[in-house]
Amino acid sequence: MAADLFVPLDELISTKLGALSLRDDEEMVDFVKGLVEEESFEPEDRKSAILGMLEADEEDETTSNAVDELLGETTAYQDAVAAKRREEEEAKAPAKEEEKAKKPLTPEEEAKRKAELLKAYGYMEEETEAERLEREEAERQMQPDKAYKDPSQMSRKQRKKALEGVDLLALPNLNKHHVQEQERQRREASSSTWHVASSESYR
C-alpha cells in the first residue's frame, strides 16, 4: 500500500499507535517521529528504543510485531517523501535550463556571441551570402581608401599589422586598383615625354 503523503507524519504515527493499542500520547508520537526522521538509526536501534519507551520486553511478541508494523509504515512514508523530493528537484532542473535558453540576449551579448562565431568559424550565424556582401560593402564604404603599399617594401612588423587589417576578400580589388594606378601614372609619364619631345622638334 502506497503511503498517503497528504497525512502528516505525526498524525500517521498517532493513528498507527492507537490502532496497534500502543501508547499514543504526544510525547510518544514525538519520540517515534524523531527516530523515524533520523536517517542514521538502524531499524533494530529504532525498534529497541521504542520498546524501551513503551517499557515492553522484546520477547513480548504482540508489542514487538506492533512496533515492526509501525516502523514499516513510517519508513515507507519517509521513503515516499524522499522520492517525491527527488522528482521535484529533477523536474526543476530542466525547467531552469529551458528558461535560461529562452532568455533573450542583450544587444551586447548578441554582438559578443556573433563576434566569437566570426572569429572561430569565419561566419556569422544565420547570415546569408547577400547579407555578408552587403555588410562587407558597408564596412568598406565606412573606411577611407588607403593607397596600396607593396608588402615586400614593408618591415615584417608593418606587413603583419597591414595584413591583420586587410579584408582578404578585398585584396583582388586592391590589386586591381594598384594596377590601374600604375597604368595611369605610366600614361601620364608617356604623355609628358611626348610633349617634351614635340616641343624639342619645333625648335
Coordinates of C-alpha atoms in Angstrom, one line a residue:
M1 CA 0.0 0.0 0.0
A2 CA 1.4 3.4 -1.1
A3 CA 2.0 5.9 1.7
D4 CA -0.5 8.8 1.9
L5 CA 1.7 11.9 1.8
F6 CA -1.3 14.2 2.4
V7 CA -1.3 12.9 6.0
P8 CA 1.4 14.5 8.3
L9 CA 3.9 12.0 9.7
D10 CA 3.0 12.7 13.3
E11 CA -0.7 12.1 12.5
L12 CA 0.2 8.8 10.8
I13 CA 2.2 7.7 13.9
S14 CA -0.5 8.7 16.3
T15 CA -3.2 6.8 14.3
K16 CA -1.0 3.8 13.9
L17 CA -0.1 3.7 17.6
G18 CA -3.8 3.8 18.5
A19 CA -4.7 1.1 16.0
L20 CA -2.0 -1.1 17.5
S21 CA -3.2 -0.4 21.0
L22 CA 0.2 1.2 21.9
R23 CA 0.8 4.3 23.9
D24 CA -0.2 7.2 21.6
D25 CA 0.3 10.4 23.7
E26 CA 2.1 13.4 22.3
E27 CA 5.4 12.6 23.9
M28 CA 5.4 9.1 22.4
V29 CA 4.4 10.4 18.9
D30 CA 7.2 13.0 19.0
F31 CA 9.7 10.3 20.2
V32 CA 8.8 7.9 17.3
K33 CA 8.8 10.7 14.8
G34 CA 12.3 11.8 15.8
L35 CA 13.6 8.2 15.4
V36 CA 12.0 7.8 12.0
E37 CA 13.3 11.1 10.6
E38 CA 16.8 10.5 11.9
E39 CA 18.4 8.5 9.0
S40 CA 21.5 7.4 10.9
F41 CA 19.5 5.0 13.1
E42 CA 19.4 1.3 12.0
P43 CA 15.9 -0.4 12.1
E44 CA 16.9 -2.5 15.1
D45 CA 18.0 0.5 17.0
R46 CA 14.7 2.2 16.4
K47 CA 12.8 -0.8 17.5
S48 CA 14.8 -1.2 20.7
A49 CA 14.3 2.5 21.5
I50 CA 10.5 2.3 21.0
L51 CA 10.2 -0.9 23.0
G52 CA 12.2 0.8 25.8
M53 CA 10.0 3.9 25.7
L54 CA 7.0 1.6 25.9
E55 CA 8.7 -0.3 28.8
A56 CA 8.0 -3.5 26.9
D57 CA 10.1 -6.7 26.7
E58 CA 11.5 -7.6 23.3
E59 CA 10.2 -11.1 24.0
D60 CA 6.6 -9.7 24.0
E61 CA 5.6 -10.8 20.5
T62 CA 2.5 -8.8 20.3
T63 CA 4.2 -5.5 21.1
S64 CA 7.3 -6.4 19.1
N65 CA 5.1 -7.2 16.0
A66 CA 3.1 -4.0 16.5
V67 CA 6.4 -1.9 16.6
D68 CA 7.6 -3.7 13.5
E69 CA 4.4 -2.8 11.7
L70 CA 4.6 0.8 12.9
L71 CA 8.2 1.2 11.7
G72 CA 7.4 -0.5 8.4
E73 CA 4.7 2.1 7.6
T74 CA 6.6 5.1 8.9
T75 CA 9.7 4.1 6.9
A76 CA 7.7 3.6 3.7
Y77 CA 6.2 7.1 4.4
Q78 CA 9.7 8.6 4.7
D79 CA 10.9 6.8 1.5
A80 CA 8.0 8.2 -0.4
V81 CA 8.7 11.7 0.9
A82 CA 12.3 11.4 -0.2
A83 CA 11.3 10.1 -3.7
K84 CA 8.9 12.9 -4.2
R85 CA 11.5 15.5 -3.2
R86 CA 13.9 14.0 -5.8
E87 CA 11.3 14.1 -8.5
E88 CA 10.6 17.7 -7.8
E89 CA 14.3 18.7 -7.9
E90 CA 14.8 16.8 -11.2
A91 CA 11.7 18.5 -12.7
K92 CA 13.0 21.9 -11.7
A93 CA 16.5 21.4 -13.2
P94 CA 15.4 21.1 -16.9
A95 CA 12.9 23.9 -16.4
K96 CA 15.7 26.2 -15.2
E97 CA 17.9 25.2 -18.2
E98 CA 15.0 25.8 -20.6
E99 CA 14.3 29.2 -19.0
K100 CA 17.9 30.1 -19.3
A101 CA 18.0 29.1 -23.0
K102 CA 14.8 31.1 -23.8
K103 CA 16.0 34.2 -22.1
P104 CA 16.8 36.7 -24.8
L105 CA 20.3 38.0 -25.1
T106 CA 21.1 41.7 -24.6
P107 CA 22.4 43.6 -27.7
E108 CA 25.9 43.5 -26.1
E109 CA 25.7 39.7 -25.5
E110 CA 24.4 39.1 -29.0
A111 CA 27.2 41.2 -30.6
K112 CA 29.8 39.3 -28.5
R113 CA 28.3 35.9 -29.5
K114 CA 28.4 36.8 -33.2
A115 CA 32.0 38.1 -32.9
E116 CA 33.1 34.9 -31.3
L117 CA 31.4 32.9 -34.0
L118 CA 33.0 35.0 -36.7
K119 CA 36.4 34.6 -35.1
A120 CA 36.1 30.9 -34.6
Y121 CA 34.3 29.8 -37.8
G122 CA 34.6 32.7 -40.2
Y123 CA 30.9 33.3 -40.5
M124 CA 28.0 34.8 -38.6
E125 CA 25.2 32.6 -37.6
E126 CA 22.0 32.9 -39.8
E127 CA 23.8 35.4 -42.1
T128 CA 23.0 34.9 -45.8
E129 CA 25.5 35.4 -48.6
A130 CA 23.7 38.6 -49.6
E131 CA 23.8 39.9 -46.1
R132 CA 27.5 39.2 -45.9
L133 CA 28.3 41.0 -49.1
E134 CA 26.1 43.9 -48.0
R135 CA 27.9 44.1 -44.6
E136 CA 31.3 43.9 -46.2
E137 CA 30.4 46.7 -48.7
A138 CA 29.2 48.9 -45.9
E139 CA 32.4 48.3 -43.9
R140 CA 34.5 49.3 -47.0
Q141 CA 32.5 52.4 -47.5
M142 CA 32.9 53.4 -43.9
Q143 CA 36.7 53.2 -44.2
P144 CA 38.6 55.8 -46.3
D145 CA 40.5 54.4 -49.3
K146 CA 44.1 53.8 -48.5
A147 CA 46.9 53.8 -51.0
Y148 CA 48.1 50.3 -51.7
K149 CA 51.6 49.6 -50.4
D150 CA 53.6 46.7 -51.7
P151 CA 54.0 44.3 -48.7
S152 CA 57.6 43.5 -49.9
Q153 CA 58.6 47.1 -49.1
M154 CA 57.3 46.9 -45.6
S155 CA 59.1 45.6 -42.5
R156 CA 57.9 42.3 -41.0
K157 CA 56.0 44.2 -38.2
Q158 CA 54.3 46.6 -40.7
R159 CA 53.4 43.7 -43.0
K160 CA 51.8 41.7 -40.2
K161 CA 49.9 44.8 -39.0
A162 CA 48.7 45.6 -42.5
L163 CA 47.5 42.0 -43.2
E164 CA 45.6 41.9 -40.0
G165 CA 43.6 44.9 -41.0
V166 CA 43.0 43.9 -44.6
D167 CA 39.9 42.1 -45.8
L168 CA 41.3 39.2 -47.7
L169 CA 38.2 39.1 -50.0
A170 CA 39.0 42.7 -50.9
L171 CA 42.6 42.1 -51.9
P172 CA 41.9 41.4 -55.6
N173 CA 40.2 44.8 -55.7
L174 CA 43.2 46.4 -54.1
N175 CA 45.5 44.8 -56.6
K176 CA 43.3 46.0 -59.5
H177 CA 43.3 49.5 -58.1
H178 CA 47.1 49.3 -57.8
V179 CA 47.5 48.1 -61.4
Q180 CA 45.1 50.9 -62.6
E181 CA 47.1 53.5 -60.7
Q182 CA 50.4 52.3 -62.2
E183 CA 48.8 52.4 -65.7
R184 CA 47.6 55.9 -65.2
Q185 CA 51.0 57.1 -63.9
R186 CA 52.7 55.4 -66.9
R187 CA 50.3 57.1 -69.4
E188 CA 50.9 60.5 -67.7
A189 CA 54.7 59.9 -67.9
S190 CA 54.4 58.9 -71.6
S191 CA 52.3 61.9 -72.3
S192 CA 54.8 64.2 -70.6
T193 CA 57.6 62.6 -72.6
W194 CA 55.7 63.1 -75.8
H195 CA 55.0 66.8 -75.1
V196 CA 58.7 67.4 -74.3
A197 CA 59.8 65.6 -77.5
S198 CA 57.3 67.6 -79.5
S199 CA 58.5 70.8 -78.1
E200 CA 62.1 69.9 -78.9
S201 CA 61.1 69.1 -82.5
Y202 CA 59.5 72.5 -83.1
R203 CA 62.7 74.3 -82.0

